[in-house]
Amino acid sequence: MTRTPENDPRPSARRDLDGLRIVLGLSGGIACYKSAELLRLLVKAGADVHVVMTEGARRFITPDTMQALSGHPVASDIWDAREPNGMPHINLTRGADAILVAPATADCIARLAQGRADDLLGLTCLARPWGSGAERVPLVIAPAMNREMWAHPATQRNLRQVVADGAVALGVDAGEQACGEVGDGRMLEAAQIVEELIAVLSPKPLAGVRMLITAGPTFEAIDPVRGITNLSSGKMGFSIARAAREAGAEVTLVAGPVHLDTPRGVQRIDVRSAAQMHDVVLPAAARHDVFVATAAVADWRPAALSQHKIKKDGKKVAPTFELTENADILAAVAALPQPPYCVGFAAESEKLAQHAREKRVRKKVPLIVGNLGPATFGRDDNTLLLVDAHGEQPLPADGRPLDKLALARELVREIAARLAPPR
């Protein structure tokens, strides 16, 4: 059967930059080899990308490559005869949603700091609408250079000036460099830059909000090699952390034992057991405005830990051990004298709405997010049920599964709406 949007059971591919026009500028550094992959990912995310290359960039990667990937001729000449009005720097920026310079070399950053306009890339950045109005075009730069050039006071001074003039400067990676040296200065990987660009272009309903999130399972040790845990992958909590950061929040993520990359711009604290998570969350909760308890925390732990691996030794009788109850992290945070806005998660196997309602009352929190845990643990898509004092609300409204990042963005919008003062 041919799949159509109506009968396709799979969640649709997410196109985070769909309909946006991005100007991608390349200055002359070896990191240009990453720019082809960056362009591919931007196009895959739905962006209409127009490439501007300096003469130096053309020595590292050909315009033909960038034209083939973007579907548009590459611009590099101030006096481009293809432009009817002879003004490529104006035509490129009017109607653009952002200018992304990647790589931005030390020389490029210096030129931007000085407002130089003697090549097309500098002229285009200078000519972009840069004020605070609706036509404003953000300038995002991804630095790339040798570690000594990156650390030089002149580069750092120029970078501060570019940021003061309204640009967004991304960080750099550390590691082995093309020159053979090791240190800071590598350009971020393409996927990281795309994630950062999406965050820059996202609305900021949580600007100024501090959000604390727990994610993943906990592991309660029985002996040095065994323990009690669950199937939570942590994907939903990590997606909420990324979505909250995109929405402008300052995010701290307390993660159980999972193998997931930390979202860009998020502070991560790794823990293992429920007791460790409790000891991290409780002191931190009072310093945050919102607490989202996504983690699947074990209710019980062994009362005593065997110091050595429990051996069978030919015995036919299974070992027994006593369990003791773990502290209730969500209830403890909700009971603080001045608690943050608390959002709990209920991963149930049956009677989702009933159990979520009961949990909200029992924990004394304003919002519970319910889902059928066994059906969604480890999956990339899900549906949720929001339960508050006013009733129940499916998320998304049509009940069709969304990939977890798209679902997290909807949940973050719901949280932001609940935090907003009444009009």
Coordinates of C-alpha atoms in Angstrom, one line a residue:
M1 CA 0.0 0.0 0.0
T2 CA 1.3 3.5 -0.8
R3 CA 1.7 5.6 2.3
T4 CA 0.0 8.9 2.4
P5 CA -0.1 11.4 5.3
E6 CA -3.4 10.0 6.3
N7 CA -2.4 6.3 6.5
D8 CA 1.3 6.5 7.4
P9 CA 1.6 5.1 11.0
R10 CA 5.1 6.5 11.4
P11 CA 5.7 10.0 12.8
S12 CA 6.6 12.4 10.0
A13 CA 10.2 13.6 9.6
R14 CA 10.8 16.7 11.6
R15 CA 11.9 19.7 9.5
D16 CA 12.9 22.3 12.2
L17 CA 13.9 25.0 9.7
D18 CA 11.1 24.4 7.2
G19 CA 10.4 27.6 5.2
L20 CA 13.3 29.5 6.6
R21 CA 15.9 31.3 4.3
I22 CA 19.4 31.0 5.6
V23 CA 22.5 32.7 4.2
L24 CA 25.5 30.5 4.9
G25 CA 28.8 32.3 4.8
L26 CA 32.2 30.5 4.5
S27 CA 35.5 32.2 5.3
G28 CA 38.8 30.7 4.4
G29 CA 39.7 27.9 6.9
I30 CA 40.3 24.2 6.8
A31 CA 37.0 23.7 8.7
C32 CA 35.3 24.4 5.3
Y33 CA 35.3 20.7 4.9
K34 CA 32.6 20.5 7.5
S35 CA 30.5 23.2 5.8
A36 CA 29.3 20.8 3.1
E37 CA 27.8 18.5 5.7
L38 CA 26.4 21.5 7.5
L39 CA 24.7 22.7 4.3
R40 CA 23.3 19.2 3.7
L41 CA 21.8 19.2 7.3
L42 CA 20.3 22.7 6.9
V43 CA 18.6 21.6 3.6
K44 CA 17.4 18.4 5.2
A45 CA 15.9 20.5 8.0
G46 CA 13.9 22.3 5.4
A47 CA 15.9 25.5 5.0
D48 CA 16.4 27.4 1.7
V49 CA 20.1 28.0 1.9
H50 CA 22.1 30.6 -0.1
V51 CA 25.9 30.3 0.1
V52 CA 28.4 33.2 0.2
M53 CA 32.1 32.3 0.0
T54 CA 35.2 34.3 0.4
E55 CA 38.2 33.9 -1.9
G56 CA 40.0 32.0 0.9
A57 CA 37.0 29.6 1.3
R58 CA 37.1 28.8 -2.4
R59 CA 40.7 27.4 -1.9
F60 CA 39.4 24.8 0.6
I61 CA 36.1 23.7 -1.0
T62 CA 34.7 24.3 -4.5
P63 CA 31.6 26.5 -5.2
D64 CA 30.4 23.6 -7.3
T65 CA 30.0 21.4 -4.3
M66 CA 28.0 24.1 -2.4
Q67 CA 25.9 24.9 -5.4
A68 CA 25.0 21.2 -5.9
L69 CA 24.0 20.8 -2.2
S70 CA 22.1 24.1 -2.0
G71 CA 20.4 24.2 -5.4
H72 CA 21.5 27.9 -5.8
P73 CA 24.5 29.6 -7.4
V74 CA 27.2 30.5 -5.0
A75 CA 27.8 34.2 -4.4
S76 CA 31.4 35.4 -3.9
D77 CA 31.8 38.7 -5.9
I78 CA 30.7 42.1 -4.8
W79 CA 30.3 43.0 -8.5
D80 CA 28.2 39.9 -9.4
A81 CA 26.9 40.5 -12.9
R82 CA 24.1 38.0 -12.4
E83 CA 22.3 40.5 -10.1
P84 CA 20.1 42.8 -12.1
N85 CA 20.6 45.7 -9.7
G86 CA 24.3 44.9 -9.0
M87 CA 23.6 44.6 -5.2
P88 CA 24.0 40.9 -4.1
H89 CA 24.7 42.0 -0.5
I90 CA 21.2 43.6 -0.4
N91 CA 19.4 40.8 -2.3
L92 CA 20.9 38.1 0.0
T93 CA 19.8 39.7 3.2
R94 CA 16.4 41.0 2.5
G95 CA 13.9 38.3 3.4
A96 CA 16.6 36.1 5.1
D97 CA 15.8 34.6 8.5
A98 CA 19.5 34.4 9.6
I99 CA 23.1 34.7 8.4
L100 CA 25.3 31.8 9.6
V101 CA 29.0 32.2 9.1
A102 CA 30.7 28.7 9.5
P103 CA 33.6 28.7 9.6
A104 CA 34.3 32.1 11.0
T105 CA 38.1 32.5 11.0
A106 CA 40.1 34.8 13.1
D107 CA 40.4 37.2 10.2
C108 CA 36.7 37.0 9.5
I109 CA 35.9 37.8 13.1
A110 CA 38.3 40.8 13.0
R111 CA 36.7 42.1 9.9
L112 CA 33.2 41.8 11.4
A113 CA 34.4 43.6 14.5
Q114 CA 35.7 46.5 12.4
G115 CA 32.7 46.6 10.1
R116 CA 34.8 45.9 7.0
A117 CA 33.0 45.7 3.7
D118 CA 35.7 44.9 1.2
D119 CA 34.5 41.4 0.4
L120 CA 31.0 40.1 -0.2
L121 CA 30.7 38.2 3.0
G122 CA 31.7 41.2 5.2
L123 CA 29.5 43.5 3.1
T124 CA 26.5 41.1 3.4
C125 CA 26.9 40.9 7.2
L126 CA 27.1 44.6 7.4
A127 CA 24.1 45.2 5.2
R128 CA 21.8 42.9 7.0
P129 CA 18.9 44.5 8.9
W130 CA 20.3 44.4 12.5
G131 CA 17.9 46.4 14.7
S132 CA 15.2 45.1 17.0
G133 CA 12.3 45.1 14.6
A134 CA 10.5 42.3 12.8
E135 CA 12.9 42.6 9.8
R136 CA 16.0 41.9 12.0
V137 CA 18.3 39.2 10.6
P138 CA 20.3 37.4 13.3
L139 CA 24.0 36.9 12.6
V140 CA 25.4 33.6 14.0
I141 CA 29.1 32.8 13.8
A142 CA 30.9 29.5 14.4
P143 CA 34.5 30.2 15.1
A144 CA 37.3 28.0 13.7
M145 CA 41.1 28.5 14.1
N146 CA 44.3 27.3 15.7
R147 CA 44.3 27.1 19.5
E148 CA 46.8 30.0 19.9
M149 CA 44.8 32.2 17.5
W150 CA 41.7 31.4 19.5
A151 CA 43.3 32.3 22.8
H152 CA 44.9 35.4 21.6
P153 CA 43.7 38.6 23.3
A154 CA 43.0 40.3 19.9
T155 CA 40.7 37.4 18.8
Q156 CA 38.8 37.4 22.2
R157 CA 38.5 41.2 22.0
N158 CA 37.2 41.1 18.5
L159 CA 34.7 38.3 19.5
R160 CA 33.4 40.4 22.4
Q161 CA 32.9 43.3 20.0
V162 CA 31.0 41.2 17.5
V163 CA 28.7 40.0 20.2
A164 CA 28.3 43.5 21.6
D165 CA 27.2 44.5 18.1
G166 CA 24.4 41.9 18.2
A167 CA 25.9 38.7 16.8
V168 CA 25.5 35.3 18.4
A169 CA 28.9 33.6 18.8
L170 CA 28.8 29.8 19.2
G171 CA 31.5 28.0 21.2
V172 CA 34.3 25.9 19.9
D173 CA 35.4 22.3 20.3
A174 CA 38.6 21.1 21.8
G175 CA 40.7 18.4 20.3
E176 CA 43.3 17.6 17.6
Q177 CA 43.6 20.3 15.0
A178 CA 44.7 20.2 11.3
C179 CA 48.1 21.7 12.3
G180 CA 48.8 18.8 14.6
E181 CA 48.3 20.7 17.8
V182 CA 45.6 19.9 20.4
G183 CA 43.4 22.5 22.1
D184 CA 40.4 24.8 21.8
G185 CA 39.5 26.3 18.5
R186 CA 37.9 23.5 16.4
M187 CA 34.6 24.4 14.7
L188 CA 31.6 22.6 16.2
E189 CA 30.3 19.6 14.3
A190 CA 27.6 20.3 11.7
A191 CA 24.8 18.7 13.8
Q192 CA 25.8 20.9 16.8
I193 CA 25.7 24.0 14.7
V194 CA 22.3 23.2 13.3
E195 CA 21.0 22.6 16.9
E196 CA 22.4 25.9 18.0
L197 CA 20.8 27.7 15.0
I198 CA 17.4 26.2 15.7
A199 CA 17.7 27.5 19.3
V200 CA 18.7 31.0 18.1
L201 CA 15.6 31.1 15.8
S202 CA 13.1 29.7 18.3
P203 CA 10.7 31.9 20.3
K204 CA 11.7 32.5 23.9
P205 CA 8.6 32.2 26.1
L206 CA 10.9 30.9 28.9
A207 CA 13.5 33.6 28.8
G208 CA 14.8 34.2 32.3
V209 CA 13.3 30.9 33.7
R210 CA 15.5 28.4 35.5
M211 CA 14.4 24.8 34.9
L212 CA 15.5 21.7 36.7
I213 CA 14.8 18.4 34.9
T214 CA 15.5 14.8 35.9
A215 CA 15.7 12.1 33.2
G216 CA 16.4 8.4 32.7
P217 CA 16.3 5.5 35.1
T218 CA 18.0 5.0 38.4
F219 CA 20.1 2.0 39.3
E220 CA 19.8 0.5 42.8
A221 CA 22.8 -1.8 43.4
I222 CA 22.3 -5.3 44.8
D223 CA 26.0 -6.3 44.6
P224 CA 28.9 -4.8 42.6
V225 CA 27.6 -6.2 39.3
R226 CA 23.8 -6.4 39.7
G227 CA 21.0 -4.0 40.4
I228 CA 17.4 -3.0 40.2
T229 CA 16.6 -0.6 37.3
N230 CA 14.0 -0.1 34.6
L231 CA 13.7 0.4 30.8
S232 CA 13.6 4.2 30.7
S233 CA 15.8 5.5 28.0
G234 CA 15.9 9.1 29.1
K235 CA 15.0 10.3 25.6
M236 CA 11.9 12.3 26.7
G237 CA 13.8 14.1 29.5
F238 CA 16.7 15.0 27.3
S239 CA 14.2 16.2 24.6
I240 CA 12.5 18.4 27.2
A241 CA 15.9 19.8 28.3
R242 CA 16.7 20.7 24.7
A243 CA 13.2 22.2 24.0
A244 CA 13.4 24.3 27.2
R245 CA 16.8 25.6 26.3
E246 CA 15.5 26.5 22.8
A247 CA 12.6 28.4 24.6
G248 CA 15.1 30.5 26.5
A249 CA 15.3 28.7 29.8
E250 CA 18.5 28.2 31.8
V251 CA 18.4 24.3 32.1
T252 CA 20.0 21.9 34.6
L253 CA 19.6 18.3 33.7
V254 CA 20.1 15.6 36.4
A255 CA 20.5 12.3 34.4
G256 CA 20.5 8.7 35.6
P257 CA 22.6 6.1 33.8
V258 CA 21.9 6.7 30.1
H259 CA 24.0 6.9 26.9
L260 CA 22.7 10.2 25.4
D261 CA 24.5 13.3 24.2
T262 CA 23.9 16.4 26.4
P263 CA 21.8 19.0 24.6
R264 CA 23.7 22.1 23.6
G265 CA 23.7 24.8 26.3
V266 CA 22.4 22.5 29.0
Q267 CA 24.2 21.9 32.3
R268 CA 24.2 18.1 33.0
I269 CA 24.8 16.3 36.3
D270 CA 25.1 12.5 36.2
V271 CA 23.9 10.3 39.0
R272 CA 23.3 6.6 39.4
S273 CA 20.9 5.9 42.3
A274 CA 17.7 7.4 43.5
A275 CA 19.5 8.6 46.7
Q276 CA 22.1 10.4 44.6
M277 CA 19.4 12.0 42.5
H278 CA 17.5 13.1 45.6
D279 CA 20.7 14.6 47.1
V280 CA 21.4 16.6 44.0
V281 CA 17.8 17.7 43.3
L282 CA 16.7 18.8 46.7
P283 CA 19.3 21.6 47.3
A284 CA 19.0 22.7 43.7
A285 CA 15.2 22.8 43.4
A286 CA 14.9 26.0 45.5
R287 CA 17.1 27.9 43.0
H288 CA 14.9 27.0 40.1
D289 CA 11.5 28.2 38.9
V290 CA 10.3 25.0 37.3
F291 CA 11.0 21.3 38.2
V292 CA 10.2 18.6 35.7
A293 CA 10.5 15.1 37.2
T294 CA 10.8 13.0 34.0
A295 CA 13.1 10.4 35.6
A296 CA 11.8 6.9 36.2
V297 CA 13.0 6.7 39.8
A298 CA 13.1 3.3 41.5
D299 CA 10.6 3.1 44.3
W300 CA 12.7 0.5 46.2
R301 CA 16.3 -0.3 46.8
P302 CA 18.0 -3.2 48.6
A303 CA 18.3 -2.4 52.3
A304 CA 21.9 -3.7 52.3
L305 CA 24.5 -3.9 49.6
S306 CA 26.5 -7.1 49.2
Q307 CA 30.2 -6.1 49.1
H308 CA 31.0 -9.0 46.6
K309 CA 29.1 -10.6 43.8
I310 CA 26.5 -13.0 45.0
K311 CA 27.5 -16.4 43.7
K312 CA 25.3 -19.4 42.9
D313 CA 28.0 -21.9 44.0
G314 CA 25.8 -24.8 42.9
K315 CA 23.0 -23.7 45.2
K316 CA 19.4 -24.3 44.0
V317 CA 17.8 -21.7 46.3
A318 CA 17.7 -18.1 45.0
P319 CA 19.1 -15.5 47.4
T320 CA 16.7 -13.2 49.1
F321 CA 17.2 -9.6 50.3
E322 CA 15.2 -7.0 52.1
L323 CA 14.0 -3.9 50.3
T324 CA 13.6 -0.4 51.7
E325 CA 11.7 2.5 50.2
N326 CA 13.5 5.4 48.3
A327 CA 12.7 9.0 49.1
D328 CA 9.9 10.5 46.9
I329 CA 11.8 13.3 45.1
L330 CA 8.9 14.9 43.4
A331 CA 6.8 15.1 46.7
A332 CA 9.8 16.4 48.6
V333 CA 10.3 19.2 46.1
A334 CA 6.6 20.1 46.1
A335 CA 6.7 20.3 49.9
L336 CA 9.5 22.9 50.0
P337 CA 8.5 26.2 51.7
Q338 CA 8.7 28.0 48.3
P339 CA 8.6 25.2 45.7
P340 CA 9.2 25.6 42.0
Y341 CA 6.3 24.9 39.6
C342 CA 6.4 21.1 39.7
V343 CA 5.6 18.9 36.7
G344 CA 5.5 15.2 37.5
F345 CA 5.5 12.2 35.1
A346 CA 3.4 9.1 35.5
A347 CA 4.6 6.1 33.4
E348 CA 1.7 3.7 33.8
S349 CA 0.8 0.3 32.3
E350 CA -3.0 0.7 32.7
K351 CA -5.7 3.1 33.7
L352 CA -3.5 6.0 32.7
A353 CA -6.0 8.9 33.4
Q354 CA -7.1 7.5 36.7
H355 CA -3.6 6.9 38.0
A356 CA -2.3 10.2 36.7
R357 CA -5.2 12.1 38.5
E358 CA -4.5 10.2 41.8
K359 CA -0.7 10.9 41.5
R360 CA -1.3 14.6 41.0
V361 CA -3.4 14.8 44.2
R362 CA -1.0 12.6 46.2
K363 CA 2.1 14.5 45.2
K364 CA 0.4 17.9 45.5
V365 CA 1.7 19.2 42.2
P366 CA -0.1 21.4 39.6
L367 CA 0.6 19.2 36.6
I368 CA 1.1 15.5 35.9
V369 CA 2.2 14.2 32.5
G370 CA 1.0 10.7 31.9
N371 CA 2.1 8.1 29.4
L372 CA 2.0 4.4 28.9
G373 CA 5.6 3.5 29.9
P374 CA 6.0 -0.1 28.6
A375 CA 4.7 1.0 25.2
T376 CA 7.1 3.9 24.8
F377 CA 10.3 3.2 26.8
G378 CA 13.2 3.4 24.3
R379 CA 11.0 4.6 21.4
D380 CA 11.6 7.8 19.5
D381 CA 7.9 8.8 19.5
N382 CA 5.1 9.1 22.1
T383 CA 1.8 10.7 23.1
L384 CA 1.1 12.3 26.4
L385 CA -1.8 13.1 28.7
L386 CA -1.7 16.3 30.7
V387 CA -3.7 16.2 33.9
D388 CA -4.2 19.3 36.0
A389 CA -6.9 20.7 38.4
H390 CA -9.1 21.6 35.4
G391 CA -9.1 18.1 33.8
E392 CA -7.3 16.2 31.1
Q393 CA -5.8 17.1 27.8
P394 CA -4.1 14.8 25.2
L395 CA -0.8 16.0 23.7
P396 CA -0.8 16.3 20.8
A397 CA -4.5 17.1 20.5
D398 CA -5.1 14.7 17.7
G399 CA -3.6 11.8 19.6
R400 CA -1.1 10.8 16.9
P401 CA 2.4 10.0 18.1
L402 CA 5.0 12.7 17.7
D403 CA 8.7 12.3 17.8
K404 CA 9.9 13.0 21.3
L405 CA 11.6 16.3 20.5
A406 CA 8.5 17.7 18.8
L407 CA 6.4 16.4 21.7
A408 CA 8.8 18.0 24.2
R409 CA 8.4 21.4 22.4
E410 CA 4.6 21.2 22.7
L411 CA 4.9 20.3 26.4
V412 CA 7.3 23.2 27.0
R413 CA 4.8 25.6 25.3
E414 CA 2.2 24.3 27.7
I415 CA 4.4 24.9 30.7
A416 CA 5.3 28.4 29.5
A417 CA 1.6 29.2 29.1
R418 CA 0.9 28.0 32.7
L419 CA 3.7 30.2 34.0
A420 CA 2.6 33.3 32.1
P421 CA 0.7 35.9 34.3
P422 CA -3.0 36.1 33.5
R423 CA -4.0 38.9 31.2

